[in-house]
Short mmCIF file of C-alpha atoms in Angstrom, two decimals:
data_model
loop_
_atom_site.label_atom_id
_atom_site.label_comp_id
_atom_site.label_asym_id
_atom_site.label_seq_id
_atom_site.Cartn_x
_atom_site.Cartn_y
_atom_site.Cartn_z
CA UNK N 1 49.44 108.62 118.75
CA UNK N 2 51.31 111.86 119.33
CA UNK N 3 54.48 109.92 120.16
CA UNK N 4 54.19 108.24 116.76
CA UNK N 5 53.60 111.53 114.93
CA UNK N 6 56.64 113.17 116.73
CA UNK N 7 58.77 110.22 115.83
CA UNK N 8 57.76 110.44 112.18
CA UNK N 9 58.48 114.18 112.18
CA UNK N 10 61.88 113.56 113.73
CA UNK N 11 62.76 110.89 111.21
CA UNK N 12 61.69 113.17 108.38
CA UNK N 13 63.87 115.99 109.73
CA UNK N 14 66.84 113.68 109.90
CA UNK N 15 66.23 112.57 106.39
CA UNK N 16 66.08 116.16 105.17
CA UNK N 17 69.26 117.02 107.06
CA UNK N 18 71.03 114.08 105.49
CA UNK N 19 69.97 115.09 101.99
CA UNK N 20 71.18 118.66 102.70
CA UNK N 21 74.56 117.39 103.89
CA UNK N 22 75.02 115.17 100.88
CA UNK N 23 74.01 118.01 98.53
CA UNK N 24 76.51 120.21 100.30
CA UNK N 25 79.27 117.66 99.83
CA UNK N 26 78.42 117.36 96.07
CA UNK N 27 78.66 121.13 95.76
CA UNK N 28 81.89 121.39 97.73
CA UNK N 29 83.81 118.75 95.86
CA UNK N 30 82.72 119.65 92.36
CA UNK N 31 85.79 121.07 90.51
CA UNK N 32 89.40 120.29 90.01
CA UNK N 33 91.79 119.37 92.93
CA UNK N 34 95.56 118.87 92.80
CA UNK N 35 97.66 116.84 95.19
CA UNK N 36 101.39 116.67 96.17
CA UNK N 37 104.01 114.25 94.90
CA UNK N 38 103.71 110.64 96.10
CA UNK N 39 105.86 107.57 95.60
CA UNK N 40 104.49 105.34 92.73
CA UNK N 41 107.53 103.00 92.48
CA UNK N 42 110.43 102.70 94.85
CA UNK N 43 112.85 99.82 94.43
CA UNK N 44 116.49 99.16 93.86
CA UNK N 45 116.25 99.61 90.10
CA UNK N 46 114.05 102.67 89.74
CA UNK N 47 111.94 105.21 91.57
CA UNK N 48 108.79 107.10 90.30
CA UNK N 49 106.79 109.86 91.71
CA UNK N 50 103.19 110.80 90.76
CA UNK N 51 101.02 113.92 91.22
CA UNK N 52 97.30 113.39 90.87
CA UNK N 53 94.65 115.85 89.83
CA UNK N 54 90.96 114.95 90.37
CA UNK N 55 88.26 116.69 88.36
CA UNK N 56 84.69 116.02 89.73
CA UNK N 57 81.80 116.96 87.42
CA UNK N 58 78.28 116.88 88.99
CA UNK N 59 75.26 115.65 87.10
CA UNK N 60 72.08 117.54 88.03
CA UNK N 61 69.46 115.72 90.03
CA UNK N 62 71.87 112.84 90.94
CA UNK N 63 74.12 112.21 93.91
CA UNK N 64 77.29 112.43 91.88
CA UNK N 65 78.67 112.60 88.35
CA UNK N 66 81.78 111.98 86.37
CA UNK N 67 85.39 111.99 87.50
CA UNK N 68 88.61 112.21 85.61
CA UNK N 69 92.01 111.57 87.33
CA UNK N 70 95.05 112.82 85.53
CA UNK N 71 98.61 112.27 86.78
CA UNK N 72 102.08 113.61 86.13
CA UNK N 73 104.75 110.98 86.46
CA UNK N 74 108.53 111.27 86.91
CA UNK N 75 110.89 108.27 86.72
CA UNK N 76 114.54 107.90 87.61
CA UNK N 77 116.67 104.82 87.71
CA UNK N 78 119.85 103.10 86.70
CA UNK N 79 120.30 100.54 83.94
CA UNK N 80 123.21 98.27 83.24
CA UNK N 81 124.76 98.56 79.82
CA UNK N 82 123.40 95.97 77.37
CA UNK N 83 125.94 93.51 76.07
CA UNK N 84 128.73 95.82 77.25
CA UNK N 85 127.76 98.43 74.66
CA UNK N 86 127.94 101.07 77.28
CA UNK N 87 128.75 101.31 80.99
CA UNK N 88 125.91 101.40 83.45
CA UNK N 89 123.97 104.68 82.98
CA UNK N 90 121.29 106.68 84.71
CA UNK N 91 117.74 107.18 83.34
CA UNK N 92 115.16 109.81 83.81
CA UNK N 93 111.81 110.08 82.16
CA UNK N 94 108.42 111.76 82.46
CA UNK N 95 104.94 111.16 81.31
CA UNK N 96 101.24 111.31 82.03
CA UNK N 97 98.47 108.98 82.94
CA UNK N 98 94.68 109.38 83.10
CA UNK N 99 91.56 107.38 83.90
CA UNK N 100 87.83 108.18 83.88
CA UNK N 101 84.84 107.01 85.82
CA UNK N 102 81.95 108.02 88.00
CA UNK N 103 81.52 109.18 91.61
CA UNK N 104 78.64 108.99 94.01
CA UNK N 105 78.21 110.86 97.35
CA UNK N 106 77.12 108.20 99.84
CA UNK N 107 76.62 110.48 102.75
CA UNK N 108 77.94 113.83 104.06
CA UNK N 109 81.59 112.69 104.16
CA UNK N 110 82.07 109.69 101.78
CA UNK N 111 82.35 109.31 98.09
CA UNK N 112 82.33 106.05 96.15
CA UNK N 113 84.47 105.91 92.99
CA UNK N 114 83.99 103.64 90.01
CA UNK N 115 86.93 103.99 87.68
CA UNK N 116 86.81 102.29 84.31
CA UNK N 117 90.02 100.38 83.42
CA UNK N 118 89.39 100.60 79.65
CA UNK N 119 89.71 104.40 79.85
CA UNK N 120 93.31 104.17 81.20
CA UNK N 121 95.72 106.10 79.09
CA UNK N 122 99.53 106.22 79.72
CA UNK N 123 101.99 108.26 77.75
CA UNK N 124 105.77 108.51 78.17
CA UNK N 125 107.31 111.49 76.37
CA UNK N 126 110.22 110.16 74.21
CA UNK N 127 111.86 113.62 74.29
CA UNK N 128 111.82 113.59 78.05
CA UNK N 129 113.74 110.27 78.29
CA UNK N 130 117.32 111.19 79.22
CA UNK N 131 120.14 108.67 79.49
CA UNK N 132 123.48 109.70 80.94
CA UNK N 133 126.84 108.31 81.93
CA UNK N 134 130.16 109.95 82.72
CA UNK N 135 131.78 107.38 80.42
CA UNK N 136 129.60 107.96 77.32
CA UNK N 137 131.60 108.74 74.12
CA UNK N 138 130.20 109.81 70.84
CA UNK N 139 129.86 106.14 69.59
CA UNK N 140 128.22 104.92 72.81
CA UNK N 141 125.89 107.90 72.84
CA UNK N 142 124.65 106.88 69.45
CA UNK N 143 124.12 103.32 70.71
CA UNK N 144 122.15 104.60 73.70
CA UNK N 145 119.95 106.76 71.46
CA UNK N 146 119.13 103.68 69.41
CA UNK N 147 117.93 101.97 72.61
CA UNK N 148 115.47 104.78 73.48
CA UNK N 149 112.37 103.41 71.60
CA UNK N 150 112.59 100.12 73.40
CA UNK N 151 113.22 101.82 76.72
CA UNK N 152 110.09 104.10 76.21
CA UNK N 153 108.02 100.99 75.78
CA UNK N 154 109.55 99.31 78.79
CA UNK N 155 108.96 102.38 80.99
CA UNK N 156 105.44 102.70 79.76
CA UNK N 157 104.60 99.09 80.53
CA UNK N 158 106.07 99.44 84.06
CA UNK N 159 104.28 102.71 84.72
CA UNK N 160 100.97 101.35 83.38
CA UNK N 161 101.19 98.36 85.71
CA UNK N 162 101.85 100.66 88.67
CA UNK N 163 99.11 103.27 87.89
CA UNK N 164 96.56 100.53 87.13
CA UNK N 165 97.01 99.11 90.64
CA UNK N 166 96.97 102.57 92.12
CA UNK N 167 93.85 103.79 90.36
CA UNK N 168 91.84 100.63 90.91
CA UNK N 169 92.56 100.75 94.61
CA UNK N 170 90.70 104.08 94.74
CA UNK N 171 87.21 102.90 95.63
CA UNK N 172 86.21 105.11 98.52
CA UNK N 173 87.16 108.59 99.70
CA UNK N 174 86.37 108.61 103.38
CA UNK N 175 86.11 111.28 106.12
CA UNK N 176 85.96 114.04 103.48
CA UNK N 177 86.39 117.56 104.82
CA UNK N 178 86.25 120.58 102.52
CA UNK N 179 87.23 123.92 103.98
CA UNK N 180 87.48 126.65 101.36
CA UNK N 181 90.09 125.61 98.85
CA UNK N 182 91.33 122.61 100.84
CA UNK N 183 90.09 119.02 100.50
CA UNK N 184 91.02 116.40 103.07
CA UNK N 185 90.12 112.73 102.83
CA UNK N 186 91.23 109.21 103.51
CA UNK N 187 91.78 106.19 101.31
CA UNK N 188 92.19 103.18 103.49
CA UNK N 189 94.56 104.25 106.36
CA UNK N 190 96.20 107.03 104.36
CA UNK N 191 95.41 110.66 104.83
CA UNK N 192 95.58 113.14 101.97
CA UNK N 193 95.17 116.89 101.52
CA UNK N 194 94.53 118.49 98.08
CA UNK N 195 93.87 122.03 96.95
CA UNK N 196 91.86 123.48 94.12
CA UNK N 197 93.89 123.64 90.94
CA UNK N 198 96.51 126.35 91.08
CA UNK N 199 96.87 126.31 94.86
CA UNK N 200 99.43 124.65 97.05
CA UNK N 201 98.52 121.24 98.42
CA UNK N 202 100.28 119.02 100.81
CA UNK N 203 100.00 115.20 101.10
CA UNK N 204 100.11 113.59 104.55
CA UNK N 205 100.62 109.86 104.66
CA UNK N 206 100.31 108.02 107.98
#
């Protein structure tokens, strides 16, 4: 009988410890964390980098809350002149993307993410789209400027496709380790390090 009682007490103690560890993780990750630049697109036609910021908001008396991911995106590439209007020219652009969802602490070092695709928002700043060529004259510059609206939409569509795949692959943050202002975790086989907003963070990708 005593063995049964001792066993129940031990199990209860383990359960309380697990709850404490999960509560600690919830407290530690709540807030805003920023990462370092990562490759979003990398092919022969264009390259894009992305910097993610996670904002975790806890809901009292639950094991998680709401999460918002916002990203800064930079794009560079080269485009052939359309219909010989201009010579091939280089392109640079920047924009933002964001998505919202919920998060749940599964145990002391794992979080499940559920991001909602319908909340995805992608914006490309038309003023930040820059086209350049050493052979541009006044006339061809005007022609290039007239192409910008279509280019903005093309860039937006490509970025939206890339960030959708990226965001929806974020289902679990594993092996989470929070030490002060540094957050380390894994997604799949990739290791990441982030810092609280306003502090330096470094990404490590194995």
